[in-house]
PDB file of N, CA and C in Angstrom:
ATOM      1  N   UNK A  32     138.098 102.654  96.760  1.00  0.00           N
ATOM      2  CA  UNK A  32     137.688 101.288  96.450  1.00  0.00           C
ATOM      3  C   UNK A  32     138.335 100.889  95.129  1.00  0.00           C
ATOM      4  N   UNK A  33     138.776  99.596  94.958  1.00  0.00           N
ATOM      5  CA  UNK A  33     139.329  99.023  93.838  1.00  0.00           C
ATOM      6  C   UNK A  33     137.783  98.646  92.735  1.00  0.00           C
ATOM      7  N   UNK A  34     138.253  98.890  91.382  1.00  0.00           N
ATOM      8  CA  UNK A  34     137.345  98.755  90.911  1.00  0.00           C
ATOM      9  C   UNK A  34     136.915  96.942  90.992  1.00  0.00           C
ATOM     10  N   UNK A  35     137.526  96.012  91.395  1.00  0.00           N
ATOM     11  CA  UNK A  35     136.728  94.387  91.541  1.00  0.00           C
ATOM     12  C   UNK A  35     136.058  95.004  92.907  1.00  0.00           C
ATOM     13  N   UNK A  36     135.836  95.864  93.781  1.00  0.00           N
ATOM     14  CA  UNK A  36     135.354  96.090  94.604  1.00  0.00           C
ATOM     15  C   UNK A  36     133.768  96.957  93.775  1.00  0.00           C
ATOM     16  N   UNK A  37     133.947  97.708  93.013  1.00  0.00           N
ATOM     17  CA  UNK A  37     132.472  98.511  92.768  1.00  0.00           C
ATOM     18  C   UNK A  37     132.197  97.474  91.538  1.00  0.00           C
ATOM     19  N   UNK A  38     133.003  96.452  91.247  1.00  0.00           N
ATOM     20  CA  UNK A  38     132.033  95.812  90.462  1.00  0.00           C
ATOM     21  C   UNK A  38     131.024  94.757  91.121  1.00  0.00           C
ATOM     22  N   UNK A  39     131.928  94.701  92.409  1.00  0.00           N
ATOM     23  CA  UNK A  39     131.156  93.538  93.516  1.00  0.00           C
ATOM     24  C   UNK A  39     129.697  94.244  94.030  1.00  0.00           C
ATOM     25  N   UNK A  40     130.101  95.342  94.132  1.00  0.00           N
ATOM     26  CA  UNK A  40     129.033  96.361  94.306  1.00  0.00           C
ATOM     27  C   UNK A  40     127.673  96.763  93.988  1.00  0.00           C
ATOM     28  N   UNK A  41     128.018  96.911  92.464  1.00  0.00           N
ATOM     29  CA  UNK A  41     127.003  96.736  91.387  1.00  0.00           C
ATOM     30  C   UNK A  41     126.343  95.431  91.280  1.00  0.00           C
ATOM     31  N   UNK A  42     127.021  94.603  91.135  1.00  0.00           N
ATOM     32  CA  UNK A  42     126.240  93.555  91.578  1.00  0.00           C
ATOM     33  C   UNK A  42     125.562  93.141  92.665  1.00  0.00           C
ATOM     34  N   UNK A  43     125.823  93.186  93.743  1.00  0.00           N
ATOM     35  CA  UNK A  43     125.184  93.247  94.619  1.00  0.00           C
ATOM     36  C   UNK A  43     123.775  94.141  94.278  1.00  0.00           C
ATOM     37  N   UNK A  44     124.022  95.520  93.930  1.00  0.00           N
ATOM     38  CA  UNK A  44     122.653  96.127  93.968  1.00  0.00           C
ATOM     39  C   UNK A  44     121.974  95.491  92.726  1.00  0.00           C
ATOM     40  N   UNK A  45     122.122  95.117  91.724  1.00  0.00           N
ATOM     41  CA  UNK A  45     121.083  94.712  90.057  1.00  0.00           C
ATOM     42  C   UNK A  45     120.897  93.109  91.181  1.00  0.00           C
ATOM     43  N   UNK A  46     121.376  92.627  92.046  1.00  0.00           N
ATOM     44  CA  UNK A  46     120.560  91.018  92.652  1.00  0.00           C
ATOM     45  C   UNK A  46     119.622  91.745  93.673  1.00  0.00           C
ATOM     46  N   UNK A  47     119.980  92.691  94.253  1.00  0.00           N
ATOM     47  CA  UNK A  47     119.059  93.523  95.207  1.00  0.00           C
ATOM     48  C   UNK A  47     117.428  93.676  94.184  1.00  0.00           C
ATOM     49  N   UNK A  48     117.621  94.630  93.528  1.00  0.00           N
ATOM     50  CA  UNK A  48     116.544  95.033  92.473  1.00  0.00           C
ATOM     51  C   UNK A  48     116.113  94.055  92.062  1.00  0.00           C
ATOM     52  N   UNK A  49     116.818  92.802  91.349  1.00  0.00           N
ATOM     53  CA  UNK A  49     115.980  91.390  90.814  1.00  0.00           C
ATOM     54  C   UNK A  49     115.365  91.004  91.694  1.00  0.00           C
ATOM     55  N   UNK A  50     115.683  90.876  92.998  1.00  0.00           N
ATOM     56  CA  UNK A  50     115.149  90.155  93.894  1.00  0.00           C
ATOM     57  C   UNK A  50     113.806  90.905  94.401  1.00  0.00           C
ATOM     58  N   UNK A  51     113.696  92.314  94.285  1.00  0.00           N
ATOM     59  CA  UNK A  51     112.626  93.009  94.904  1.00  0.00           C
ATOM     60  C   UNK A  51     111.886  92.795  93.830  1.00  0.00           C
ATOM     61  N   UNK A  52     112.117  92.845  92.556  1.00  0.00           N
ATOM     62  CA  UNK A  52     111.076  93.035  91.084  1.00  0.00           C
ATOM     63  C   UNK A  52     110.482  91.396  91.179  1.00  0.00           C
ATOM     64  N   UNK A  53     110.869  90.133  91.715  1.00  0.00           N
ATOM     65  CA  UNK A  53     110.698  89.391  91.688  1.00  0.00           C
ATOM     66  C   UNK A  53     109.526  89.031  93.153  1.00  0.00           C
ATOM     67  N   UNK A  54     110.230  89.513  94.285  1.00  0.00           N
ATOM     68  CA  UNK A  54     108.980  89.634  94.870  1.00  0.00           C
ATOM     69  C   UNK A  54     108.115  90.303  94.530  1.00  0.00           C
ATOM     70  N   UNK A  55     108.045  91.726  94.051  1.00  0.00           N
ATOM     71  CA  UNK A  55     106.616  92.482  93.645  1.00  0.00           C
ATOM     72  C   UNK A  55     106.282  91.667  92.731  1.00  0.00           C
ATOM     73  N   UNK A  56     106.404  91.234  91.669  1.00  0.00           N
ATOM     74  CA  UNK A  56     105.869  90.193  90.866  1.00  0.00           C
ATOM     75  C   UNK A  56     105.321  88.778  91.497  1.00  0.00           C
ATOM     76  N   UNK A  57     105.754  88.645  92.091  1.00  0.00           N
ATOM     77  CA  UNK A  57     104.609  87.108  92.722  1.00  0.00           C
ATOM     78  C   UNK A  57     103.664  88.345  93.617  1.00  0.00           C
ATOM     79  N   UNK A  58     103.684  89.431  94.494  1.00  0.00           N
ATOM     80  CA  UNK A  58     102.649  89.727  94.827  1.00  0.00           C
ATOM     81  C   UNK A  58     101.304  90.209  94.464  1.00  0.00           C
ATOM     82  N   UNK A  59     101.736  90.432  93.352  1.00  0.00           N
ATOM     83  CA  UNK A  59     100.779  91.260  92.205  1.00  0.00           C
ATOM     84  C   UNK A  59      99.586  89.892  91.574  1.00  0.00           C
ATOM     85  N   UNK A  60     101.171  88.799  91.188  1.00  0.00           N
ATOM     86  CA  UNK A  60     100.541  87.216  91.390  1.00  0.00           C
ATOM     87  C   UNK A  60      99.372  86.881  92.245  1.00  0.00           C
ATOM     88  N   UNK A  61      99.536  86.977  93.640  1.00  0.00           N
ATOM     89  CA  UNK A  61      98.540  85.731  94.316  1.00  0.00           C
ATOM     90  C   UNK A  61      97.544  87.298  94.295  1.00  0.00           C
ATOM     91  N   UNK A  62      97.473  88.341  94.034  1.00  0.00           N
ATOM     92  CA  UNK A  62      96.732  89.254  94.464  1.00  0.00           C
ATOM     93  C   UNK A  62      95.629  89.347  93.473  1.00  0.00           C
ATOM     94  N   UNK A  63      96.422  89.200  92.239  1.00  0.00           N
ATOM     95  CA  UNK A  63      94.907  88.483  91.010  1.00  0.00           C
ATOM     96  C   UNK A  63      94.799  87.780  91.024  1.00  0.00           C
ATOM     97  N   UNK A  64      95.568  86.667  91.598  1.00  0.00           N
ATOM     98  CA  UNK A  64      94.583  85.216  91.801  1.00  0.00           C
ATOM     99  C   UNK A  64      93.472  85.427  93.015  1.00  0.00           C
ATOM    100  N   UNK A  65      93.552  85.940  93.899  1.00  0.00           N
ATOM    101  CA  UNK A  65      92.495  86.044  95.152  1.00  0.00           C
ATOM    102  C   UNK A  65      91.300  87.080  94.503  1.00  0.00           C
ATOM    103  N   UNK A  66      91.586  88.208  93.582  1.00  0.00           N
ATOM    104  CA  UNK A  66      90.668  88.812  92.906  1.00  0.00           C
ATOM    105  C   UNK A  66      89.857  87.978  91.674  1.00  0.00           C
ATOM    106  N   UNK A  67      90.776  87.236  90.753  1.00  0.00           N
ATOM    107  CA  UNK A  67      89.992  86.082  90.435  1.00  0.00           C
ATOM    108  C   UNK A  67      89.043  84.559  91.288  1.00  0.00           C
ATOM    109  N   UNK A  68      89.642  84.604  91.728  1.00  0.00           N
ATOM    110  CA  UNK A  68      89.093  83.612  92.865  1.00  0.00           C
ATOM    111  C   UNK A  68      87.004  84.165  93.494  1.00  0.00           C
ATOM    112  N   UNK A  69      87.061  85.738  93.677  1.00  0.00           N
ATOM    113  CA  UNK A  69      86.040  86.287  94.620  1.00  0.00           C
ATOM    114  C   UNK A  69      85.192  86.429  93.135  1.00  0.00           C
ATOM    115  N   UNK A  70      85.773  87.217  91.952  1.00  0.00           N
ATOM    116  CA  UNK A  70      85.348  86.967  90.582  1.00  0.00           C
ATOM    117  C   UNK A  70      84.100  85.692  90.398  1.00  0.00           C
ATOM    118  N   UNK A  71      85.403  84.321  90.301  1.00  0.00           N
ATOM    119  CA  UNK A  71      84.609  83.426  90.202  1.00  0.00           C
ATOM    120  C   UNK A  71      83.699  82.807  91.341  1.00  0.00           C
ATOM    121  N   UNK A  72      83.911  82.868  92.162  1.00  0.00           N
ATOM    122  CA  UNK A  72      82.533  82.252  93.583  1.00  0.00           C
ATOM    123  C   UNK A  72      81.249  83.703  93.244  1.00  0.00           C
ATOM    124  N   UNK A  73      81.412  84.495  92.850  1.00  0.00           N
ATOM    125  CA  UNK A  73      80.562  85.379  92.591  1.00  0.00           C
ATOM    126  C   UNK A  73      79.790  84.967  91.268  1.00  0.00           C
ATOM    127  N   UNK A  74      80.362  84.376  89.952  1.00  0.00           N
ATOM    128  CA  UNK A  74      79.520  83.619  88.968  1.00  0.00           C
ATOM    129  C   UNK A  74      79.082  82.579  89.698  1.00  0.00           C
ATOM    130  N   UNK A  75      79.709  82.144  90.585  1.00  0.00           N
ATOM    131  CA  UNK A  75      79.503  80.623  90.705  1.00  0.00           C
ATOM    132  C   UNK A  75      77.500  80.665  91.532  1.00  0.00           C
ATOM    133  N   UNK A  76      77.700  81.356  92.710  1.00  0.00           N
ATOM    134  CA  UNK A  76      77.042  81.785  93.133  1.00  0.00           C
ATOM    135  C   UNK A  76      75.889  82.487  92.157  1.00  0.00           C
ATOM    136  N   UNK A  77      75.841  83.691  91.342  1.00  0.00           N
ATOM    137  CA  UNK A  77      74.513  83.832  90.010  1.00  0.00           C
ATOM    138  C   UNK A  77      74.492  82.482  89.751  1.00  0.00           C
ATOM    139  N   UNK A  78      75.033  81.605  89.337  1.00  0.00           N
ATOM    140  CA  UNK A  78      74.656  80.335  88.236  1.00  0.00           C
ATOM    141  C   UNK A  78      73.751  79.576  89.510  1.00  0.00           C
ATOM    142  N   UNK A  79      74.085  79.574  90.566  1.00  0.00           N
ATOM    143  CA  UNK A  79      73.334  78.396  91.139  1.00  0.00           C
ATOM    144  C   UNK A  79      72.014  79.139  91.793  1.00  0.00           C
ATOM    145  N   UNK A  80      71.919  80.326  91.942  1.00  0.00           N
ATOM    146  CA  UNK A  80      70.583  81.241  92.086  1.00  0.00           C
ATOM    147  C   UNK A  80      69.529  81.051  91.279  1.00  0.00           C
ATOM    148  N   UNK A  81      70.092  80.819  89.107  1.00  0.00           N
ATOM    149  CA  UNK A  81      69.452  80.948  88.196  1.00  0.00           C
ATOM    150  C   UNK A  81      68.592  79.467  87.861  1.00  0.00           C
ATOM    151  N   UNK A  82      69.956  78.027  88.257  1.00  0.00           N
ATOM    152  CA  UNK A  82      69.500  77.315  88.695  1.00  0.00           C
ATOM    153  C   UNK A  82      68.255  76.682  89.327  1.00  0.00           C
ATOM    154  N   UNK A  83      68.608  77.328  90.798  1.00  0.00           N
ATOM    155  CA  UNK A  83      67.207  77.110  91.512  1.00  0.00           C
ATOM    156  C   UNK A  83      66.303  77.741  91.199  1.00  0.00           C
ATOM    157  N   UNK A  84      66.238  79.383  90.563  1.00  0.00           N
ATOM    158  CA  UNK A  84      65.010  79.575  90.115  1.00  0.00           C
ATOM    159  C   UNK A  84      64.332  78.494  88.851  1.00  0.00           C
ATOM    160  N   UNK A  85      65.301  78.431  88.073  1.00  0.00           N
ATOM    161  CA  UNK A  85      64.329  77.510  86.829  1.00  0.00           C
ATOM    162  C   UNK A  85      63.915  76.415  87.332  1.00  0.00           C
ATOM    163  N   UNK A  86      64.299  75.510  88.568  1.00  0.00           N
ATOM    164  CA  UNK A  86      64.508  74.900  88.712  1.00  0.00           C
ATOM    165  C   UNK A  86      63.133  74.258  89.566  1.00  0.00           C
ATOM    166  N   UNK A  87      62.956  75.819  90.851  1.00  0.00           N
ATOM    167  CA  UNK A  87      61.600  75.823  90.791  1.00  0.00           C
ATOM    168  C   UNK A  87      60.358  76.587  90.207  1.00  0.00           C
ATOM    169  N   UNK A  88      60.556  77.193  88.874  1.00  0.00           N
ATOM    170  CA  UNK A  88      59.831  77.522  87.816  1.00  0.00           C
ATOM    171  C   UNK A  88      59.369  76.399  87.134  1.00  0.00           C
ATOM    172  N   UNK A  89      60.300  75.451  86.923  1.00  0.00           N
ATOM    173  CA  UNK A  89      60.113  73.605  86.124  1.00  0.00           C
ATOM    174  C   UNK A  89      58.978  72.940  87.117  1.00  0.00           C
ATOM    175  N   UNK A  90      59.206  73.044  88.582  1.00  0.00           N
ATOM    176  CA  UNK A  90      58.200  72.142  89.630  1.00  0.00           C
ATOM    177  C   UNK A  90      57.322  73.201  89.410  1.00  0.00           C
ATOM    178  N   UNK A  91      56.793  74.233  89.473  1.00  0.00           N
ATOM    179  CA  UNK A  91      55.862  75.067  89.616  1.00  0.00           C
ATOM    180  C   UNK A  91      54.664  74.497  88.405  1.00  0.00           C
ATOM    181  N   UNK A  92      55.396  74.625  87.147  1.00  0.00           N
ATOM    182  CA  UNK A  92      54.730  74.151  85.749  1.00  0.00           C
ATOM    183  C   UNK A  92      54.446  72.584  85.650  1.00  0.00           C
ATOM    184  N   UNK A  93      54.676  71.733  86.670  1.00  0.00           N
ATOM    185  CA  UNK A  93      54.961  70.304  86.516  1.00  0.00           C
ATOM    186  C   UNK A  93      53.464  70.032  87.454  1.00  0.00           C
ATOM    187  N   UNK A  94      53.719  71.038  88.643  1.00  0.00           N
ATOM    188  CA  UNK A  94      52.582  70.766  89.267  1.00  0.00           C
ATOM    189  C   UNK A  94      51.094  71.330  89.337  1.00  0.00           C
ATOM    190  N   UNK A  95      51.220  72.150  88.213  1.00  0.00           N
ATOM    191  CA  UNK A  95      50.284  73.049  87.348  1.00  0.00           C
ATOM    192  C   UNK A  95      49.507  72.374  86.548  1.00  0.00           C
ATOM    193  N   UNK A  96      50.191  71.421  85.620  1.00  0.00           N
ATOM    194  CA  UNK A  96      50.176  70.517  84.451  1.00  0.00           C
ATOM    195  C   UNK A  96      49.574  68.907  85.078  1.00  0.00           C
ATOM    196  N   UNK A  97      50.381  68.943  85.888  1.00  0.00           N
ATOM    197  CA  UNK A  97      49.908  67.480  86.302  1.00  0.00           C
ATOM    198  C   UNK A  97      48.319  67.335  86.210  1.00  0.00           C
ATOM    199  N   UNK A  98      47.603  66.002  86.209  1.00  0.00           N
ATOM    200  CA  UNK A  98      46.470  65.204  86.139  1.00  0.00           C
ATOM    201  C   UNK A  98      46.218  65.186  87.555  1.00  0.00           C
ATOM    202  N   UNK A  99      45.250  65.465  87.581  1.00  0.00           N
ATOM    203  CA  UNK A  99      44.072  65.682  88.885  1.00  0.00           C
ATOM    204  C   UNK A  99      43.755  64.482  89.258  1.00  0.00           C
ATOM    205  N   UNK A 100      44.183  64.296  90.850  1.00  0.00           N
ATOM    206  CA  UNK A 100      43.188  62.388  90.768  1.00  0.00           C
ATOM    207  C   UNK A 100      43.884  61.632  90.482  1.00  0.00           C
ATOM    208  N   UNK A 101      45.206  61.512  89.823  1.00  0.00           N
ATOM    209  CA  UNK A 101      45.774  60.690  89.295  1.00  0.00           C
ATOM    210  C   UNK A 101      46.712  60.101  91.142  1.00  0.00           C
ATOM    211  N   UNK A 102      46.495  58.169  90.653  1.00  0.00           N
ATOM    212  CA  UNK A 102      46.872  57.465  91.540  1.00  0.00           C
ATOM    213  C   UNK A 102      48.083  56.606  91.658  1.00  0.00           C
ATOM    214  N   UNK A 103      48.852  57.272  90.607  1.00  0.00           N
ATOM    215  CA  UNK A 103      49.345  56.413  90.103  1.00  0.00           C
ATOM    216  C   UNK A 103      50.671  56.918  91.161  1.00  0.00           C
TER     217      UNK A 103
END
């Protein structure tokens, strides 16, 4: 082989390798985004549990408190 031939070569393989390091890198990408993603619906989900408990802890005390008889 002429060496403009193993330089064609070499190149070829370092665009080979960029190109694979570049796909493993976006996969690694959407793969912590989908692990962030389950992350957050999992807070999201505690917050709206803690929510409804205070939420009916607040009516519980409201209707505890309330005036007897009242017609209003």
């Amino acid at each position: 082989m002429t060496p403009a031939e193993w330089i064609a070569v070499g190149q070829l393989a370092v665009s080979g390798v960029t190109v694979l390091l570049v796909w493993q890198g976006l996969r690694q990408m959407r793969r912590s985004g989908d692990q962030r993603e389950k992350r957050e619906d999992a807070r999201h989900r505690e917050s709206m549990e803690a929510l409804r408990a205070l939420i009916h802890g607040m009516e519980t005390v409201i209707a505890r408190t309330a005036p007897k008889g009242d017609s209003q």
